[in-house]
Coordinates of C-alpha atoms in Angstrom, one line a residue:
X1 CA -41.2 -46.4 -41.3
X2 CA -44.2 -46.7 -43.4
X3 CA -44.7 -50.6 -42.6
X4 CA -44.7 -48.6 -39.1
X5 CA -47.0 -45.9 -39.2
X6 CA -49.5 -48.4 -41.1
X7 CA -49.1 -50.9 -38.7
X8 CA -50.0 -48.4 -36.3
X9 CA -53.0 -47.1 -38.2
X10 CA -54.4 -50.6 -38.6
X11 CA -54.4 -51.0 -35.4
X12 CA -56.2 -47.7 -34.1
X13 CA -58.7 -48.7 -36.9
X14 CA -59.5 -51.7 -35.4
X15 CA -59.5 -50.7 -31.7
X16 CA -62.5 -49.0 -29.7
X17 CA -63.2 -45.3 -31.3
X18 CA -64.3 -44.1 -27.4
X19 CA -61.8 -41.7 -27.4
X20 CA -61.8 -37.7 -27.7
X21 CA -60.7 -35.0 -30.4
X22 CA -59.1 -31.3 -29.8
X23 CA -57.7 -28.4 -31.2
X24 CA -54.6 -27.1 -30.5
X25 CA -51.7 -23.9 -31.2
X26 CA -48.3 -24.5 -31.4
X27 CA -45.3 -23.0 -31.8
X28 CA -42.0 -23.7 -32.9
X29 CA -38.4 -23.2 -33.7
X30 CA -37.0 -25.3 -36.4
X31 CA -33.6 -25.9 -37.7
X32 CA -32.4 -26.9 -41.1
X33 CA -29.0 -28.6 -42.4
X34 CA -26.3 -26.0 -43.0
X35 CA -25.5 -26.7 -46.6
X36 CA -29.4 -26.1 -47.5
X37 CA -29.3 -22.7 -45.5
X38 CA -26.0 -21.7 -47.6
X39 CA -27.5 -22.9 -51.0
X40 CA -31.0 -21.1 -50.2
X41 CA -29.8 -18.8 -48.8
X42 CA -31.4 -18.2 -45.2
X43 CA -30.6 -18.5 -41.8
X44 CA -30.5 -22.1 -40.2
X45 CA -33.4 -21.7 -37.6
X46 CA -37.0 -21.3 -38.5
X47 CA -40.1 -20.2 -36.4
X48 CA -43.1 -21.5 -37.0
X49 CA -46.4 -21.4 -35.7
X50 CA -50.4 -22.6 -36.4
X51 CA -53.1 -24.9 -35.7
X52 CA -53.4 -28.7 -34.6
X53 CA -56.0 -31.2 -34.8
X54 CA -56.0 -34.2 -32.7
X55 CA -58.3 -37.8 -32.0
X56 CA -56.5 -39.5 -29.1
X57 CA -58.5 -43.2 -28.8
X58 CA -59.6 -44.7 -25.4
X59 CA -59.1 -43.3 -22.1
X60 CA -57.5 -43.3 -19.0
X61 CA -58.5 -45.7 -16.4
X62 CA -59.1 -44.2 -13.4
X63 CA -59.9 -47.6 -12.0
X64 CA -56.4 -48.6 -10.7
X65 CA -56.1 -45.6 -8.5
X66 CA -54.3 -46.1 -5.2
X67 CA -56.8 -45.9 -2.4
X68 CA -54.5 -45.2 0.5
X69 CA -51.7 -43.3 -1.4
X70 CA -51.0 -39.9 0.7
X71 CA -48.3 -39.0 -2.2
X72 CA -50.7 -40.0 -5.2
X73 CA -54.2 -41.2 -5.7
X74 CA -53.6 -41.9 -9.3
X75 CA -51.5 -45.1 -11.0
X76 CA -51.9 -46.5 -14.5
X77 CA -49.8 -48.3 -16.6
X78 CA -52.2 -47.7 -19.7
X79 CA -52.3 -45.4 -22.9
X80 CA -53.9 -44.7 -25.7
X81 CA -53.0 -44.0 -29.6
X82 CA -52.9 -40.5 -31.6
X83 CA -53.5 -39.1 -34.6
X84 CA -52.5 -35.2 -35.6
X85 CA -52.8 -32.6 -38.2
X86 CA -51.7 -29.4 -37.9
X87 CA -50.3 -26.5 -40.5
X88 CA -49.3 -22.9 -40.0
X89 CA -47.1 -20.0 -41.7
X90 CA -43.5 -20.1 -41.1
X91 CA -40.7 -17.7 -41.3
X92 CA -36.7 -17.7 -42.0
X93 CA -33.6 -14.7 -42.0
X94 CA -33.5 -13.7 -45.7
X95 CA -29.9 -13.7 -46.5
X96 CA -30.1 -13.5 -50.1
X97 CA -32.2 -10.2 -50.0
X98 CA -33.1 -8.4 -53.0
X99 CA -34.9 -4.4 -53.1
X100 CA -37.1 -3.3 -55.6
X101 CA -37.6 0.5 -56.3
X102 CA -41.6 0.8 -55.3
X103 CA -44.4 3.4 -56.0
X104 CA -47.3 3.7 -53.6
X105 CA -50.6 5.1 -54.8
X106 CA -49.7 8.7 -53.8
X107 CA -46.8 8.0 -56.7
X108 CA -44.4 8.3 -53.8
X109 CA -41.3 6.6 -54.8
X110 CA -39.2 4.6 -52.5
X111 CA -37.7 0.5 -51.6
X112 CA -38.7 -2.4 -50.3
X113 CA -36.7 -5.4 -49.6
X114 CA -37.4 -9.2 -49.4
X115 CA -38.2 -11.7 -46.2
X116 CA -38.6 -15.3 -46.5
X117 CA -42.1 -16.8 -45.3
X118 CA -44.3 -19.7 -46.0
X119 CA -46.3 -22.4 -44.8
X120 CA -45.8 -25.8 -43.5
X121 CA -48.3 -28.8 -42.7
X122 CA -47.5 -32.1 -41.1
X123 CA -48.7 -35.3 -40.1
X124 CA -48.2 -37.9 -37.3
X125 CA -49.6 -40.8 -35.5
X126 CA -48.2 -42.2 -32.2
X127 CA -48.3 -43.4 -28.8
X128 CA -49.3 -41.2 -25.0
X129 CA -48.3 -43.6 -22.0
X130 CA -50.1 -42.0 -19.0
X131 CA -47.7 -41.3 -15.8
X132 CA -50.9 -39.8 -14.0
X133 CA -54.0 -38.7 -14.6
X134 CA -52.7 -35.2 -15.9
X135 CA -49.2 -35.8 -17.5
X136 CA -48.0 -38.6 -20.3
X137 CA -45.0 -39.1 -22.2
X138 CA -45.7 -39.1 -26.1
X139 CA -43.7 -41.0 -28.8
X140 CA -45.0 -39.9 -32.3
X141 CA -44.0 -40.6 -36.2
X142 CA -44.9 -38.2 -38.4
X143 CA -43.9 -36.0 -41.6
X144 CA -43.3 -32.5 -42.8
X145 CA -43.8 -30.2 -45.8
X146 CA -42.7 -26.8 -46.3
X147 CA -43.8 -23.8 -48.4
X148 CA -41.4 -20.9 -48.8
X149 CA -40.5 -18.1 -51.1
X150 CA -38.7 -15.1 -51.0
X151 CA -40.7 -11.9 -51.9
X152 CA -41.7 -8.8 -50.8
X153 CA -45.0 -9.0 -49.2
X154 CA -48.6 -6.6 -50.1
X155 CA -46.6 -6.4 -53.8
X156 CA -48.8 -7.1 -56.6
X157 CA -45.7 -6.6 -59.0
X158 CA -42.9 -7.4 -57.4
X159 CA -39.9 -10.5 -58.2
X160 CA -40.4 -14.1 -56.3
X161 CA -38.3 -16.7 -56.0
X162 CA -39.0 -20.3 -54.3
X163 CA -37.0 -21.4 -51.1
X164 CA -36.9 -25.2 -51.6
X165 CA -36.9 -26.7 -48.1
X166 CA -37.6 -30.8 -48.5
X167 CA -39.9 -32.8 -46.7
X168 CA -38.8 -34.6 -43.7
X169 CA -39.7 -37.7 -41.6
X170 CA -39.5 -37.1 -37.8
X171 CA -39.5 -38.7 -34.8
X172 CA -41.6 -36.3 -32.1
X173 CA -41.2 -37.4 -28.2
X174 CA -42.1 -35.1 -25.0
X175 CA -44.1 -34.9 -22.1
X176 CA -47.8 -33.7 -21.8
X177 CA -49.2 -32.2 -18.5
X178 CA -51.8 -29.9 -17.1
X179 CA -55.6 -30.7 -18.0
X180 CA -57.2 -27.7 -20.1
X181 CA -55.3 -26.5 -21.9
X182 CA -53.3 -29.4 -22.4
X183 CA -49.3 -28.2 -22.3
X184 CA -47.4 -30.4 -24.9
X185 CA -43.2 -30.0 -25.1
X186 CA -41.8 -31.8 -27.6
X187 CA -38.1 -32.3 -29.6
X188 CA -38.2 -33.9 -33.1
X189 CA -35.8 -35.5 -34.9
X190 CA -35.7 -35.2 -38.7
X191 CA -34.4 -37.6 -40.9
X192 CA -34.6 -38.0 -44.8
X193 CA -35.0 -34.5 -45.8
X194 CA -33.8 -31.1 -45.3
X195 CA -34.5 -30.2 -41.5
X196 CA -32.4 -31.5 -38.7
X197 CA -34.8 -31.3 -35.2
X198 CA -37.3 -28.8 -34.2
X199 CA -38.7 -27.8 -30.8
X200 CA -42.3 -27.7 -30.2
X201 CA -44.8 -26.1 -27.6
X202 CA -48.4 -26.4 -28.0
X203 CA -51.6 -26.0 -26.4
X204 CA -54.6 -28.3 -26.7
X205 CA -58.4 -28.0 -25.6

């Protein structure tokens, strides 16, 4: 996969950079492998949700339209290549909760328990193939990191403990449509870590 993703890269280097940027927000539900939800205690689908950052090279080419198509004045066969960024907080059932007796600053005395949260960033680089001028079908490699604990949140004194969720290589494919914003649906397969797919929905200007 890495000879991949830098064969890929090479060749976006190397091609015309007369392509466009854009921001996007996603969200997401993400599932992880049952033994690591047992052994971390948490529940086996995560929600997710953040920012993107995209640079999508060339453009489409409006010059084979159809002139006397009544169905569609569009038809390409081209596409361009992608490049993303994006990171946001994500959140999991806390099965292994703890509660800590708490005192505000009125000295009233009370409990709080623990949720599991975090953050997550990830990576990928890919391919759109254009089946008009508003709608492609993607096919992206990327990669995953996750962030989590278990702690009670606004406590400056409570306990902490770290949820270890592993990275994960992915494969991300779905269908793009609409013009702005941009509606992106995507299912990606995990492999070589800790998460097994993940459904995505994002939104890009």
């Amino acid at each position: 996969m890495k000879k991949l993703l830098a064969l890929i890269l090479l060749t976006t280097t190397h091609s015309t950079f007369a392509g466009d940027f854009d921001f996007g927000l996603y969200l997401a539900q993400e599932y992880v492998k049952k033994d690591v939800a047992m052994e971390q205690g948490i529940g086996e689908s995560m929600q997710s949700g953040g920012i993107t950052f995209a640079y999508n090279t060339g453009s489409i080419d409006n010059s084979l339209a159809l002139e006397n198509n009544p169905y569609d004045d569009y038809q390409t066969s081209s596409g361009n290549f992608s490049m993303l960024v994006g990171g946001g907080f994500i959140s999991a059932s806390d099965d292994k909760k703890f509660t800590v007796a708490t005192v505000d600053s009125n000295d009233d005395h009370g409990s709080r328990s623990s949720n599991v949260s975090g953050t997550t960033i990830f990576g990928e680089i890919g391919y759109n193939y254009f089946i008009n001028s508003k709608m492609d079908v993607f096919f992206n490699l990327g990669r995953a990191s996750y962030g989590l604990n278990r702690s009670i949140s606004a406590c400056a004194d409570c306990p902490e403990e770290e949820v270890t969720v592993n990275a994960s290589n992915y494969i991300h494919t779905g269908l793009s449509f609409s013009d702005s914003p941009k509606i992106k649906v995507g299912y990606q397969h995990h492999n070589k870590g800790d998460m097994i797919n993940s459904l995505r929905l994002q939104f890009a200007w």
